[in-house]
């Protein structure tokens, strides 16, 4: 059985990665990895769904036993991708999406170079500021920090395979979904397996 594909989605905070990913998993047969974080939950966030909200000690325990595929310190908190769940799904042939920051994505790129890296961009910095402010969970200082960080993050765009501007949510989801479908049509080992199968089948087909 061929392995599932690993999609890594990054982009500035509030560019809309989370919403895009939620829509993708509704529409497609693909799993979203749930990260662990030491950040406190925002209103509406559910433990075990949005994130696994853990203490610093719990996070360090997983980190020290090598339980993260990647982890990073982002805006004053730790975030990490639990390794076992992702590897298990990929081995079972399931596609998995990681919605993670650039530092984490660069770690995944080293250990999992076959991953497909997608960068989500906001239509403008003004729109990004509006979206961060609308969330209402960040102080003015935190908003400015996230905007400054956004500018640094976009300089990593050349490390990614695809870039999608999220001006209109439906259009952005459609583009990401097209990327996922296209990646399944890439010529990789599974195509050679198919050709081997054709070779075996051809004689019986000819006889009919
Ligand atoms: P937020 O606090 O807004 O949910 O997320 C802040 C940033 O952390 C976002 O850029 C998000 O993509 C990133 N992030 C979420 N989970 C992970 C993870 O498991 N690993 C890494 N490296 N970044 C993550």
PDB file of C-alpha atoms and ligand atoms in Angstrom:
ATOM      1  CA  UNK A   1       0.000   0.000   0.000  1.00  0.00           C
ATOM      2  CA  UNK A   2       1.369   3.429  -0.850  1.00  0.00           C
ATOM      3  CA  UNK A   3       1.867   5.904   1.966  1.00  0.00           C
ATOM      4  CA  UNK A   4      -0.316   8.942   2.498  1.00  0.00           C
ATOM      5  CA  UNK A   5       0.935  12.398   1.552  1.00  0.00           C
ATOM      6  CA  UNK A   6       2.075  14.932   4.123  1.00  0.00           C
ATOM      7  CA  UNK A   7       0.944  18.512   3.493  1.00  0.00           C
ATOM      8  CA  UNK A   8       2.510  21.305   5.529  1.00  0.00           C
ATOM      9  CA  UNK A   9       0.591  24.568   5.625  1.00  0.00           C
ATOM     10  CA  UNK A  10       2.213  27.724   7.008  1.00  0.00           C
ATOM     11  CA  UNK A  11       1.777  31.453   6.714  1.00  0.00           C
ATOM     12  CA  UNK A  12       1.422  34.508   8.904  1.00  0.00           C
ATOM     13  CA  UNK A  13      -0.798  34.348  11.963  1.00  0.00           C
ATOM     14  CA  UNK A  14      -4.410  35.175  10.973  1.00  0.00           C
ATOM     15  CA  UNK A  15      -3.745  34.687   7.244  1.00  0.00           C
ATOM     16  CA  UNK A  16      -6.570  32.153   7.447  1.00  0.00           C
ATOM     17  CA  UNK A  17      -4.636  28.844   7.541  1.00  0.00           C
ATOM     18  CA  UNK A  18      -6.825  27.411  10.287  1.00  0.00           C
ATOM     19  CA  UNK A  19     -10.109  28.183   8.534  1.00  0.00           C
ATOM     20  CA  UNK A  20      -8.787  26.871   5.219  1.00  0.00           C
ATOM     21  CA  UNK A  21      -7.660  23.626   6.879  1.00  0.00           C
ATOM     22  CA  UNK A  22     -11.017  23.162   8.627  1.00  0.00           C
ATOM     23  CA  UNK A  23     -12.804  23.496   5.285  1.00  0.00           C
ATOM     24  CA  UNK A  24     -10.388  21.150   3.550  1.00  0.00           C
ATOM     25  CA  UNK A  25     -10.959  18.348   6.065  1.00  0.00           C
ATOM     26  CA  UNK A  26     -14.712  18.793   5.684  1.00  0.00           C
ATOM     27  CA  UNK A  27     -14.477  18.468   1.905  1.00  0.00           C
ATOM     28  CA  UNK A  28     -11.703  15.930   1.447  1.00  0.00           C
ATOM     29  CA  UNK A  29     -10.604  12.563   2.780  1.00  0.00           C
ATOM     30  CA  UNK A  30      -7.650  13.936   4.719  1.00  0.00           C
ATOM     31  CA  UNK A  31      -6.690  14.273   8.395  1.00  0.00           C
ATOM     32  CA  UNK A  32      -5.542  17.378  10.239  1.00  0.00           C
ATOM     33  CA  UNK A  33      -2.864  16.776  12.840  1.00  0.00           C
ATOM     34  CA  UNK A  34      -3.719  18.198  16.274  1.00  0.00           C
ATOM     35  CA  UNK A  35      -0.770  19.998  17.828  1.00  0.00           C
ATOM     36  CA  UNK A  36       0.214  20.238  21.447  1.00  0.00           C
ATOM     37  CA  UNK A  37       0.677  23.697  22.907  1.00  0.00           C
ATOM     38  CA  UNK A  38       1.498  25.397  26.180  1.00  0.00           C
ATOM     39  CA  UNK A  39      -0.693  28.368  25.088  1.00  0.00           C
ATOM     40  CA  UNK A  40      -3.897  28.955  27.024  1.00  0.00           C
ATOM     41  CA  UNK A  41      -7.106  28.153  25.100  1.00  0.00           C
ATOM     42  CA  UNK A  42      -8.978  31.032  23.450  1.00  0.00           C
ATOM     43  CA  UNK A  43     -12.757  31.242  23.863  1.00  0.00           C
ATOM     44  CA  UNK A  44     -14.354  28.608  21.566  1.00  0.00           C
ATOM     45  CA  UNK A  45     -11.216  26.481  21.462  1.00  0.00           C
ATOM     46  CA  UNK A  46     -11.745  22.894  22.551  1.00  0.00           C
ATOM     47  CA  UNK A  47      -9.055  20.739  24.154  1.00  0.00           C
ATOM     48  CA  UNK A  48      -8.263  17.759  21.948  1.00  0.00           C
ATOM     49  CA  UNK A  49      -9.868  19.421  18.913  1.00  0.00           C
ATOM     50  CA  UNK A  50      -8.192  22.773  18.386  1.00  0.00           C
ATOM     51  CA  UNK A  51      -5.045  21.734  20.235  1.00  0.00           C
ATOM     52  CA  UNK A  52      -3.995  19.516  23.098  1.00  0.00           C
ATOM     53  CA  UNK A  53      -3.534  22.209  25.742  1.00  0.00           C
ATOM     54  CA  UNK A  54      -0.767  21.093  28.082  1.00  0.00           C
ATOM     55  CA  UNK A  55       1.481  22.448  30.826  1.00  0.00           C
ATOM     56  CA  UNK A  56       5.150  23.209  30.200  1.00  0.00           C
ATOM     57  CA  UNK A  57       6.062  20.036  32.135  1.00  0.00           C
ATOM     58  CA  UNK A  58       3.797  17.886  29.964  1.00  0.00           C
ATOM     59  CA  UNK A  59       5.219  19.465  26.816  1.00  0.00           C
ATOM     60  CA  UNK A  60       8.812  18.915  27.982  1.00  0.00           C
ATOM     61  CA  UNK A  61       8.071  15.295  28.778  1.00  0.00           C
ATOM     62  CA  UNK A  62       6.980  14.622  25.167  1.00  0.00           C
ATOM     63  CA  UNK A  63       9.882  16.675  23.821  1.00  0.00           C
ATOM     64  CA  UNK A  64      12.461  14.820  25.934  1.00  0.00           C
ATOM     65  CA  UNK A  65      11.305  11.411  24.801  1.00  0.00           C
ATOM     66  CA  UNK A  66      11.522  12.513  21.146  1.00  0.00           C
ATOM     67  CA  UNK A  67       7.757  12.434  20.748  1.00  0.00           C
ATOM     68  CA  UNK A  68       7.513  15.454  18.441  1.00  0.00           C
ATOM     69  CA  UNK A  69       7.897  15.390  14.671  1.00  0.00           C
ATOM     70  CA  UNK A  70       8.809  19.055  15.118  1.00  0.00           C
ATOM     71  CA  UNK A  71       8.297  21.715  17.745  1.00  0.00           C
ATOM     72  CA  UNK A  72       8.870  25.441  18.032  1.00  0.00           C
ATOM     73  CA  UNK A  73       8.595  28.411  20.348  1.00  0.00           C
ATOM     74  CA  UNK A  74       6.103  30.819  18.767  1.00  0.00           C
ATOM     75  CA  UNK A  75       4.881  34.097  20.299  1.00  0.00           C
ATOM     76  CA  UNK A  76       5.831  33.089  23.834  1.00  0.00           C
ATOM     77  CA  UNK A  77       4.460  29.538  23.760  1.00  0.00           C
ATOM     78  CA  UNK A  78       5.587  26.104  22.683  1.00  0.00           C
ATOM     79  CA  UNK A  79       3.825  24.232  19.896  1.00  0.00           C
ATOM     80  CA  UNK A  80       4.617  20.730  18.671  1.00  0.00           C
ATOM     81  CA  UNK A  81       3.337  18.025  16.344  1.00  0.00           C
ATOM     82  CA  UNK A  82       2.893  14.650  18.085  1.00  0.00           C
ATOM     83  CA  UNK A  83       4.931  12.256  15.948  1.00  0.00           C
ATOM     84  CA  UNK A  84       3.304   8.826  16.392  1.00  0.00           C
ATOM     85  CA  UNK A  85      -0.153   9.818  15.243  1.00  0.00           C
ATOM     86  CA  UNK A  86       1.120  11.425  12.034  1.00  0.00           C
ATOM     87  CA  UNK A  87       3.473   8.566  11.115  1.00  0.00           C
ATOM     88  CA  UNK A  88       0.792   5.969  11.836  1.00  0.00           C
ATOM     89  CA  UNK A  89      -1.712   7.705   9.567  1.00  0.00           C
ATOM     90  CA  UNK A  90       0.793   8.155   6.733  1.00  0.00           C
ATOM     91  CA  UNK A  91       1.788   4.478   6.975  1.00  0.00           C
ATOM     92  CA  UNK A  92      -1.880   3.523   6.717  1.00  0.00           C
ATOM     93  CA  UNK A  93      -2.104   5.511   3.493  1.00  0.00           C
ATOM     94  CA  UNK A  94      -3.951   8.504   4.978  1.00  0.00           C
ATOM     95  CA  UNK A  95      -3.028  12.033   3.904  1.00  0.00           C
ATOM     96  CA  UNK A  96      -2.193  14.370   6.777  1.00  0.00           C
ATOM     97  CA  UNK A  97      -2.108  18.177   7.029  1.00  0.00           C
ATOM     98  CA  UNK A  98       0.170  19.947   9.482  1.00  0.00           C
ATOM     99  CA  UNK A  99      -0.779  23.551  10.149  1.00  0.00           C
ATOM    100  CA  UNK A 100       2.459  24.788  11.678  1.00  0.00           C
ATOM    101  CA  UNK A 101       4.804  27.772  11.747  1.00  0.00           C
ATOM    102  CA  UNK A 102       7.841  28.220   9.508  1.00  0.00           C
ATOM    103  CA  UNK A 103      10.422  27.035  12.057  1.00  0.00           C
ATOM    104  CA  UNK A 104       8.482  23.777  12.417  1.00  0.00           C
ATOM    105  CA  UNK A 105       7.974  23.467   8.659  1.00  0.00           C
ATOM    106  CA  UNK A 106      11.727  23.769   8.080  1.00  0.00           C
ATOM    107  CA  UNK A 107      12.331  20.945  10.589  1.00  0.00           C
ATOM    108  CA  UNK A 108       9.784  18.756   8.781  1.00  0.00           C
ATOM    109  CA  UNK A 109      11.431  19.561   5.451  1.00  0.00           C
ATOM    110  CA  UNK A 110      14.673  18.023   6.761  1.00  0.00           C
ATOM    111  CA  UNK A 111      13.114  14.841   8.153  1.00  0.00           C
ATOM    112  CA  UNK A 112      10.349  14.502   5.581  1.00  0.00           C
ATOM    113  CA  UNK A 113      11.588  16.029   2.296  1.00  0.00           C
ATOM    114  CA  UNK A 114       8.727  14.422   0.376  1.00  0.00           C
ATOM    115  CA  UNK A 115       6.260  16.645   2.197  1.00  0.00           C
ATOM    116  CA  UNK A 116       4.332  19.198   0.173  1.00  0.00           C
ATOM    117  CA  UNK A 117       4.770  22.706   1.532  1.00  0.00           C
ATOM    118  CA  UNK A 118       2.008  25.281   1.030  1.00  0.00           C
ATOM    119  CA  UNK A 119       2.248  28.922   2.099  1.00  0.00           C
ATOM    120  CA  UNK A 120      -0.917  30.944   2.775  1.00  0.00           C
ATOM    121  CA  UNK A 121      -0.667  34.699   2.257  1.00  0.00           C
ATOM    122  CA  UNK A 122      -3.089  37.442   3.293  1.00  0.00           C
ATOM    123  CA  UNK A 123      -4.210  39.806   0.498  1.00  0.00           C
ATOM    124  CA  UNK A 124      -2.515  42.740   2.292  1.00  0.00           C
ATOM    125  CA  UNK A 125      -0.874  43.708   5.579  1.00  0.00           C
ATOM    126  CA  UNK A 126      -3.845  45.982   6.310  1.00  0.00           C
ATOM    127  CA  UNK A 127      -6.228  43.037   5.960  1.00  0.00           C
ATOM    128  CA  UNK A 128      -3.910  40.937   8.148  1.00  0.00           C
ATOM    129  CA  UNK A 129      -4.005  43.607  10.874  1.00  0.00           C
ATOM    130  CA  UNK A 130      -7.800  43.698  10.681  1.00  0.00           C
ATOM    131  CA  UNK A 131      -8.022  39.912  10.968  1.00  0.00           C
ATOM    132  CA  UNK A 132      -5.679  39.758  13.979  1.00  0.00           C
ATOM    133  CA  UNK A 133      -7.586  42.609  15.674  1.00  0.00           C
ATOM    134  CA  UNK A 134     -10.955  40.968  14.961  1.00  0.00           C
ATOM    135  CA  UNK A 135      -9.899  37.888  16.925  1.00  0.00           C
ATOM    136  CA  UNK A 136      -9.871  40.139  19.963  1.00  0.00           C
ATOM    137  CA  UNK A 137      -7.584  37.877  21.958  1.00  0.00           C
ATOM    138  CA  UNK A 138      -4.364  39.812  21.438  1.00  0.00           C
ATOM    139  CA  UNK A 139      -3.088  43.008  23.076  1.00  0.00           C
ATOM    140  CA  UNK A 140      -1.918  45.904  20.877  1.00  0.00           C
ATOM    141  CA  UNK A 141       1.674  44.883  21.565  1.00  0.00           C
ATOM    142  CA  UNK A 142       0.953  41.282  20.561  1.00  0.00           C
ATOM    143  CA  UNK A 143      -0.809  42.461  17.370  1.00  0.00           C
ATOM    144  CA  UNK A 144       2.224  44.535  16.376  1.00  0.00           C
ATOM    145  CA  UNK A 145       4.529  41.626  17.176  1.00  0.00           C
ATOM    146  CA  UNK A 146       2.486  39.308  14.948  1.00  0.00           C
ATOM    147  CA  UNK A 147       2.560  41.861  12.103  1.00  0.00           C
ATOM    148  CA  UNK A 148       6.337  42.231  12.380  1.00  0.00           C
ATOM    149  CA  UNK A 149       6.696  38.470  12.419  1.00  0.00           C
ATOM    150  CA  UNK A 150       4.466  38.186   9.322  1.00  0.00           C
ATOM    151  CA  UNK A 151       6.919  40.225   7.301  1.00  0.00           C
ATOM    152  CA  UNK A 152       9.818  37.999   8.394  1.00  0.00           C
ATOM    153  CA  UNK A 153       7.808  34.879   7.619  1.00  0.00           C
ATOM    154  CA  UNK A 154       7.037  35.809   4.012  1.00  0.00           C
ATOM    155  CA  UNK A 155      10.778  35.880   3.289  1.00  0.00           C
ATOM    156  CA  UNK A 156      10.689  32.075   3.626  1.00  0.00           C
ATOM    157  CA  UNK A 157       8.277  31.684   0.759  1.00  0.00           C
ATOM    158  CA  UNK A 158      10.915  30.253  -1.599  1.00  0.00           C
ATOM    159  CA  UNK A 159      11.228  27.206   0.676  1.00  0.00           C
ATOM    160  CA  UNK A 160       7.618  26.306  -0.136  1.00  0.00           C
ATOM    161  CA  UNK A 161       6.205  24.463  -3.142  1.00  0.00           C
ATOM    162  CA  UNK A 162       2.955  26.427  -3.445  1.00  0.00           C
ATOM    163  CA  UNK A 163       1.589  29.766  -2.376  1.00  0.00           C
ATOM    164  CA  UNK A 164      -2.104  30.639  -2.034  1.00  0.00           C
ATOM    165  CA  UNK A 165      -3.401  34.170  -1.398  1.00  0.00           C
ATOM    166  CA  UNK A 166      -6.405  34.038   0.912  1.00  0.00           C
ATOM    167  CA  UNK A 167      -8.475  36.954  -0.299  1.00  0.00           C
ATOM    168  CA  UNK A 168     -11.657  34.971  -0.677  1.00  0.00           C
ATOM    169  CA  UNK A 169     -12.004  31.898   1.555  1.00  0.00           C
ATOM    170  CA  UNK A 170     -13.911  29.742  -0.938  1.00  0.00           C
ATOM    171  CA  UNK A 171     -11.367  30.441  -3.674  1.00  0.00           C
ATOM    172  CA  UNK A 172      -8.422  29.746  -1.328  1.00  0.00           C
ATOM    173  CA  UNK A 173      -9.947  26.432  -0.179  1.00  0.00           C
ATOM    174  CA  UNK A 174     -10.546  25.508  -3.791  1.00  0.00           C
ATOM    175  CA  UNK A 175      -6.900  26.192  -4.652  1.00  0.00           C
ATOM    176  CA  UNK A 176      -5.534  24.178  -1.729  1.00  0.00           C
ATOM    177  CA  UNK A 177      -7.874  21.328  -2.604  1.00  0.00           C
ATOM    178  CA  UNK A 178      -6.647  21.465  -6.226  1.00  0.00           C
ATOM    179  CA  UNK A 179      -3.046  21.269  -5.007  1.00  0.00           C
ATOM    180  CA  UNK A 180      -3.871  18.163  -2.950  1.00  0.00           C
ATOM    181  CA  UNK A 181      -5.575  16.520  -5.923  1.00  0.00           C
ATOM    182  CA  UNK A 182      -2.729  17.440  -8.270  1.00  0.00           C
ATOM    183  CA  UNK A 183      -0.147  15.971  -5.888  1.00  0.00           C
ATOM    184  CA  UNK A 184      -1.999  12.656  -6.092  1.00  0.00           C
ATOM    185  CA  UNK A 185      -1.473  12.651  -9.833  1.00  0.00           C
ATOM    186  CA  UNK A 186       2.269  13.202  -9.606  1.00  0.00           C
ATOM    187  CA  UNK A 187       4.426  10.531 -11.247  1.00  0.00           C
ATOM    188  CA  UNK A 188       5.900   8.671  -8.261  1.00  0.00           C
ATOM    189  CA  UNK A 189       6.645   5.041  -7.341  1.00  0.00           C
ATOM    190  CA  UNK A 190       2.981   4.064  -7.226  1.00  0.00           C
ATOM    191  CA  UNK A 191       2.749   4.741 -10.963  1.00  0.00           C
ATOM    192  CA  UNK A 192       5.523   2.226 -11.623  1.00  0.00           C
ATOM    193  CA  UNK A 193       3.614  -0.327  -9.522  1.00  0.00           C
ATOM    194  CA  UNK A 194       0.607   0.314 -11.744  1.00  0.00           C
ATOM    195  CA  UNK A 195       2.672  -0.191 -14.889  1.00  0.00           C
ATOM    196  CA  UNK A 196       3.984  -3.502 -13.513  1.00  0.00           C
ATOM    197  CA  UNK A 197       0.363  -4.529 -12.964  1.00  0.00           C
ATOM    198  CA  UNK A 198      -0.490  -3.601 -16.566  1.00  0.00           C
ATOM    199  CA  UNK A 199       2.380  -5.776 -17.795  1.00  0.00           C
ATOM    200  CA  UNK A 200       0.921  -8.752 -15.945  1.00  0.00           C
ATOM    201  CA  UNK A 201      -2.606  -8.053 -17.164  1.00  0.00           C
ATOM    202  CA  UNK A 202      -1.827  -7.525 -20.824  1.00  0.00           C
ATOM    203  CA  UNK A 203      -1.702 -11.180 -21.906  1.00  0.00           C
ATOM    204  CA  UNK A 204      -5.105 -12.046 -20.460  1.00  0.00           C
ATOM    205  CA  UNK A 205      -6.576  -8.901 -21.953  1.00  0.00           C
ATOM    206  CA  UNK A 206      -5.215  -9.796 -25.388  1.00  0.00           C
ATOM    207  CA  UNK A 207      -6.765 -13.289 -25.226  1.00  0.00           C
ATOM    208  CA  UNK A 208     -10.276 -11.975 -24.605  1.00  0.00           C
TER     209      UNK A 208
HETATM  210  P1  LIG B   1      -2.067  30.267  17.357  1.00  0.00           P
HETATM  211  O1  LIG B   1      -1.575  30.573  18.738  1.00  0.00           O
HETATM  212  O2  LIG B   1      -2.545  31.504  16.643  1.00  0.00           O
HETATM  213  O3  LIG B   1      -3.061  29.148  17.328  1.00  0.00           O
HETATM  214  O4  LIG B   1      -0.810  29.740  16.533  1.00  0.00           O
HETATM  215  C1  LIG B   1       0.365  30.488  16.463  1.00  0.00           C
HETATM  216  C2  LIG B   1       1.284  29.879  15.432  1.00  0.00           C
HETATM  217  O5  LIG B   1       1.718  28.578  15.845  1.00  0.00           O
HETATM  218  C3  LIG B   1       0.634  29.679  14.060  1.00  0.00           C
HETATM  219  O6  LIG B   1       1.538  30.143  13.067  1.00  0.00           O
HETATM  220  C4  LIG B   1       0.453  28.177  13.959  1.00  0.00           C
HETATM  221  O7  LIG B   1       0.517  27.729  12.627  1.00  0.00           O
HETATM  222  C5  LIG B   1       1.650  27.702  14.749  1.00  0.00           C
HETATM  223  N1  LIG B   1       1.504  26.322  15.199  1.00  0.00           N
HETATM  224  C6  LIG B   1       0.383  25.666  15.594  1.00  0.00           C
HETATM  225  N2  LIG B   1       0.665  24.402  15.905  1.00  0.00           N
HETATM  226  C7  LIG B   1       1.988  24.222  15.685  1.00  0.00           C
HETATM  227  C8  LIG B   1       2.873  23.105  15.800  1.00  0.00           C
HETATM  228  O8  LIG B   1       2.522  22.000  16.163  1.00  0.00           O
HETATM  229  N3  LIG B   1       4.182  23.346  15.486  1.00  0.00           N
HETATM  230  C9  LIG B   1       4.645  24.551  15.071  1.00  0.00           C
HETATM  231  N4  LIG B   1       5.928  24.652  14.776  1.00  0.00           N
HETATM  232  N5  LIG B   1       3.837  25.611  14.944  1.00  0.00           N
HETATM  233  C10 LIG B   1       2.520  25.456  15.253  1.00  0.00           C
END
